[in-house]
Amino acid sequence: PVSWTSDLLIGIAEHLAAEGVASWNPSGLYTAGQTGIYIAVMPPGPADGSGDRVVVLTDYDPNGGTTGGDTSPRLQVRCRGVRNDPLSVLAIKDAVRAALEGLDAVVFGEVTVSAINHVSGTPMGIDGNNRHGRSDNYEILARRSSALLPE
């Protein structure tokens, strides 16, 4: 079933794919040369078919959420680069930021987004396969409709 949060995350994944940042396939299957987009879960790759380069989108709400009206959920974007190349993850995160920062007046399914702004970012270190990771956080200003506050 599709939800408000699903619309938001899938919409962002589709936007990143349309901007050429990474590939979006809801099945989660990608070729070795692709940078795959995943929702909420970092795949181990590449034995599982995910490859080394990935972007993982996860929502969180530091404000406790709202049932309707204006809301400001956060988006964590985790990126992983290729083995033994600390610069590859930086290229991915820079492309994500260029595609998202300042994005406004877009509609993803049932979600109307009025702004996306970068909040913070940090290196995540190196995993067991010598792939560098990075996490960046974005604030999203959006509208959530409800029975009391229709869109």
mmCIF file of C-alpha atoms in Angstrom:
data_model
loop_
_atom_site.group_PDB
_atom_site.id
_atom_site.type_symbol
_atom_site.label_atom_id
_atom_site.label_comp_id
_atom_site.label_asym_id
_atom_site.label_seq_id
_atom_site.Cartn_x
_atom_site.Cartn_y
_atom_site.Cartn_z
ATOM 1 C CA PRO A 1 0.000 0.000 0.000
ATOM 2 C CA VAL A 2 1.157 3.494 -0.814
ATOM 3 C CA SER A 3 1.327 6.051 1.996
ATOM 4 C CA TRP A 4 2.262 9.718 2.339
ATOM 5 C CA THR A 5 5.795 8.759 3.369
ATOM 6 C CA SER A 6 6.043 6.197 0.546
ATOM 7 C CA ASP A 7 4.962 8.857 -1.959
ATOM 8 C CA LEU A 8 7.640 11.181 -0.601
ATOM 9 C CA LEU A 9 10.507 8.670 -0.672
ATOM 10 C CA ILE A 10 9.572 7.178 -4.046
ATOM 11 C CA GLY A 11 9.144 10.682 -5.456
ATOM 12 C CA ILE A 12 12.630 11.647 -4.284
ATOM 13 C CA ALA A 13 14.062 8.409 -5.718
ATOM 14 C CA GLU A 14 12.384 9.105 -9.071
ATOM 15 C CA HIS A 15 13.647 12.706 -9.009
ATOM 16 C CA LEU A 16 17.236 11.584 -8.325
ATOM 17 C CA ALA A 17 16.971 9.103 -11.197
ATOM 18 C CA ALA A 18 15.528 11.750 -13.551
ATOM 19 C CA GLU A 19 18.445 14.040 -12.645
ATOM 20 C CA GLY A 20 20.934 11.284 -13.530
ATOM 21 C CA VAL A 21 22.262 10.956 -9.972
ATOM 22 C CA ALA A 22 21.479 7.245 -9.595
ATOM 23 C CA SER A 23 19.133 4.563 -10.897
ATOM 24 C CA TRP A 24 15.757 3.773 -9.333
ATOM 25 C CA ASN A 25 14.255 0.311 -9.683
ATOM 26 C CA PRO A 26 11.547 -0.554 -7.124
ATOM 27 C CA SER A 27 12.628 -4.216 -7.312
ATOM 28 C CA GLY A 28 16.074 -3.251 -5.989
ATOM 29 C CA LEU A 29 17.910 -5.028 -8.814
ATOM 30 C CA TYR A 30 20.729 -3.143 -10.488
ATOM 31 C CA THR A 31 23.669 -3.907 -12.743
ATOM 32 C CA ALA A 32 27.223 -3.684 -11.395
ATOM 33 C CA GLY A 33 27.783 -0.374 -13.189
ATOM 34 C CA GLN A 34 24.728 1.363 -11.777
ATOM 35 C CA THR A 35 24.384 3.431 -8.609
ATOM 36 C CA GLY A 36 21.228 1.963 -7.113
ATOM 37 C CA ILE A 37 18.678 3.805 -4.973
ATOM 38 C CA TYR A 38 17.184 1.918 -2.027
ATOM 39 C CA ILE A 39 14.559 2.790 0.550
ATOM 40 C CA ALA A 40 15.578 2.417 4.224
ATOM 41 C CA VAL A 41 18.004 -0.527 3.914
ATOM 42 C CA MET A 42 21.674 -0.487 2.940
ATOM 43 C CA PRO A 43 22.309 -3.607 0.821
ATOM 44 C CA PRO A 44 25.519 -5.548 1.462
ATOM 45 C CA GLY A 45 26.408 -5.755 -2.281
ATOM 46 C CA PRO A 46 27.783 -6.766 -4.660
ATOM 47 C CA ALA A 47 27.018 -10.468 -4.138
ATOM 48 C CA ASP A 48 23.327 -9.624 -3.684
ATOM 49 C CA GLY A 49 23.203 -7.844 -7.044
ATOM 50 C CA SER A 50 23.273 -4.336 -5.597
ATOM 51 C CA GLY A 51 26.786 -3.293 -6.595
ATOM 52 C CA ASP A 52 29.074 -1.095 -4.546
ATOM 53 C CA ARG A 53 27.645 2.373 -5.287
ATOM 54 C CA VAL A 54 24.343 3.012 -3.568
ATOM 55 C CA VAL A 55 22.074 5.774 -2.282
ATOM 56 C CA VAL A 56 19.733 4.887 0.600
ATOM 57 C CA LEU A 57 16.776 7.138 1.440
ATOM 58 C CA THR A 58 15.321 6.971 4.961
ATOM 59 C CA ASP A 59 12.770 9.277 6.523
ATOM 60 C CA TYR A 60 12.733 10.404 10.138
ATOM 61 C CA ASP A 61 10.773 13.053 11.981
ATOM 62 C CA PRO A 62 12.547 14.893 14.794
ATOM 63 C CA ASN A 63 9.365 16.906 15.461
ATOM 64 C CA GLY A 64 7.145 13.922 16.201
ATOM 65 C CA GLY A 65 5.040 14.223 13.068
ATOM 66 C CA THR A 66 1.752 15.901 12.347
ATOM 67 C CA THR A 67 -1.604 14.622 11.221
ATOM 68 C CA GLY A 68 -2.238 17.417 8.749
ATOM 69 C CA GLY A 69 -1.042 20.753 7.463
ATOM 70 C CA ASP A 70 2.544 21.891 7.113
ATOM 71 C CA THR A 71 5.168 19.431 8.280
ATOM 72 C CA SER A 72 8.950 19.216 8.218
ATOM 73 C CA PRO A 73 10.164 15.623 8.128
ATOM 74 C CA ARG A 74 13.825 14.897 7.628
ATOM 75 C CA LEU A 75 15.505 12.723 5.036
ATOM 76 C CA GLN A 76 18.695 10.788 5.701
ATOM 77 C CA VAL A 77 20.639 10.064 2.518
ATOM 78 C CA ARG A 78 23.328 7.438 2.993
ATOM 79 C CA CYS A 79 25.772 7.019 0.140
ATOM 80 C CA ARG A 80 28.361 4.322 -0.465
ATOM 81 C CA GLY A 81 31.141 4.520 -3.030
ATOM 82 C CA VAL A 82 33.310 1.995 -4.810
ATOM 83 C CA ARG A 83 36.071 0.009 -3.138
ATOM 84 C CA ASN A 84 39.332 1.755 -2.280
ATOM 85 C CA ASP A 85 38.178 5.129 -3.627
ATOM 86 C CA PRO A 86 37.275 7.727 -0.985
ATOM 87 C CA LEU A 87 36.411 10.268 -3.680
ATOM 88 C CA SER A 88 33.647 8.176 -5.267
ATOM 89 C CA VAL A 89 31.292 8.614 -2.314
ATOM 90 C CA LEU A 90 31.878 12.369 -2.390
ATOM 91 C CA ALA A 91 30.861 12.493 -6.054
ATOM 92 C CA ILE A 92 27.608 10.671 -5.228
ATOM 93 C CA LYS A 93 26.745 12.871 -2.241
ATOM 94 C CA ASP A 94 27.546 16.049 -4.210
ATOM 95 C CA ALA A 95 25.239 14.932 -7.038
ATOM 96 C CA VAL A 96 22.462 14.148 -4.545
ATOM 97 C CA ARG A 97 22.848 17.546 -2.890
ATOM 98 C CA ALA A 98 22.834 19.374 -6.231
ATOM 99 C CA ALA A 99 19.606 17.571 -7.202
ATOM 100 C CA LEU A 100 17.810 18.103 -3.873
ATOM 101 C CA GLU A 101 18.991 21.329 -2.245
ATOM 102 C CA GLY A 102 16.633 24.173 -2.933
ATOM 103 C CA LEU A 103 14.119 21.946 -4.740
ATOM 104 C CA ASP A 104 10.731 23.561 -4.317
ATOM 105 C CA ALA A 105 7.166 23.529 -5.577
ATOM 106 C CA VAL A 106 7.127 19.845 -6.532
ATOM 107 C CA VAL A 107 4.489 17.185 -6.042
ATOM 108 C CA PHE A 108 5.418 13.575 -5.327
ATOM 109 C CA GLY A 109 2.209 11.530 -5.468
ATOM 110 C CA GLU A 110 0.055 12.989 -2.692
ATOM 111 C CA VAL A 111 2.912 15.036 -1.190
ATOM 112 C CA THR A 112 3.398 18.711 -1.985
ATOM 113 C CA VAL A 113 6.973 19.769 -1.219
ATOM 114 C CA SER A 114 7.682 23.469 -0.816
ATOM 115 C CA ALA A 115 11.409 23.180 -0.001
ATOM 116 C CA ILE A 116 14.275 20.756 0.608
ATOM 117 C CA ASN A 117 17.348 22.040 2.449
ATOM 118 C CA HIS A 118 20.601 20.358 3.458
ATOM 119 C CA VAL A 119 20.976 20.290 7.255
ATOM 120 C CA SER A 120 24.118 18.293 8.016
ATOM 121 C CA GLY A 121 26.452 15.585 6.792
ATOM 122 C CA THR A 122 29.176 13.327 8.078
ATOM 123 C CA PRO A 123 31.542 10.618 6.843
ATOM 124 C CA MET A 124 30.465 7.102 7.895
ATOM 125 C CA GLY A 125 33.885 5.484 7.639
ATOM 126 C CA ILE A 126 34.904 2.419 5.654
ATOM 127 C CA ASP A 127 33.007 -0.873 5.598
ATOM 128 C CA GLY A 128 34.527 -4.370 5.530
ATOM 129 C CA ASN A 129 34.883 -4.170 1.743
ATOM 130 C CA ASN A 130 36.894 -0.904 1.801
ATOM 131 C CA ARG A 131 33.956 1.184 0.578
ATOM 132 C CA HIS A 132 33.605 4.683 2.009
ATOM 133 C CA GLY A 133 30.224 5.795 3.315
ATOM 134 C CA ARG A 134 28.581 9.135 3.940
ATOM 135 C CA SER A 135 25.357 10.301 5.579
ATOM 136 C CA ASP A 136 23.646 13.605 4.825
ATOM 137 C CA ASN A 137 20.430 14.973 6.286
ATOM 138 C CA TYR A 138 17.848 17.184 4.632
ATOM 139 C CA GLU A 139 14.845 19.033 6.015
ATOM 140 C CA ILE A 140 11.761 18.805 3.853
ATOM 141 C CA LEU A 141 8.998 21.366 4.091
ATOM 142 C CA ALA A 142 5.837 19.668 2.915
ATOM 143 C CA ARG A 143 2.075 19.604 3.189
ATOM 144 C CA ARG A 144 0.246 16.660 4.720
ATOM 145 C CA SER A 145 -3.455 16.546 4.003
ATOM 146 C CA SER A 146 -5.935 15.152 6.515
ATOM 147 C CA ALA A 147 -9.703 14.963 6.943
ATOM 148 C CA LEU A 148 -9.565 18.265 8.844
ATOM 149 C CA LEU A 149 -7.008 19.981 6.627
ATOM 150 C CA PRO A 150 -7.529 18.880 3.015
ATOM 151 C CA GLU A 151 -4.820 19.606 0.452
#
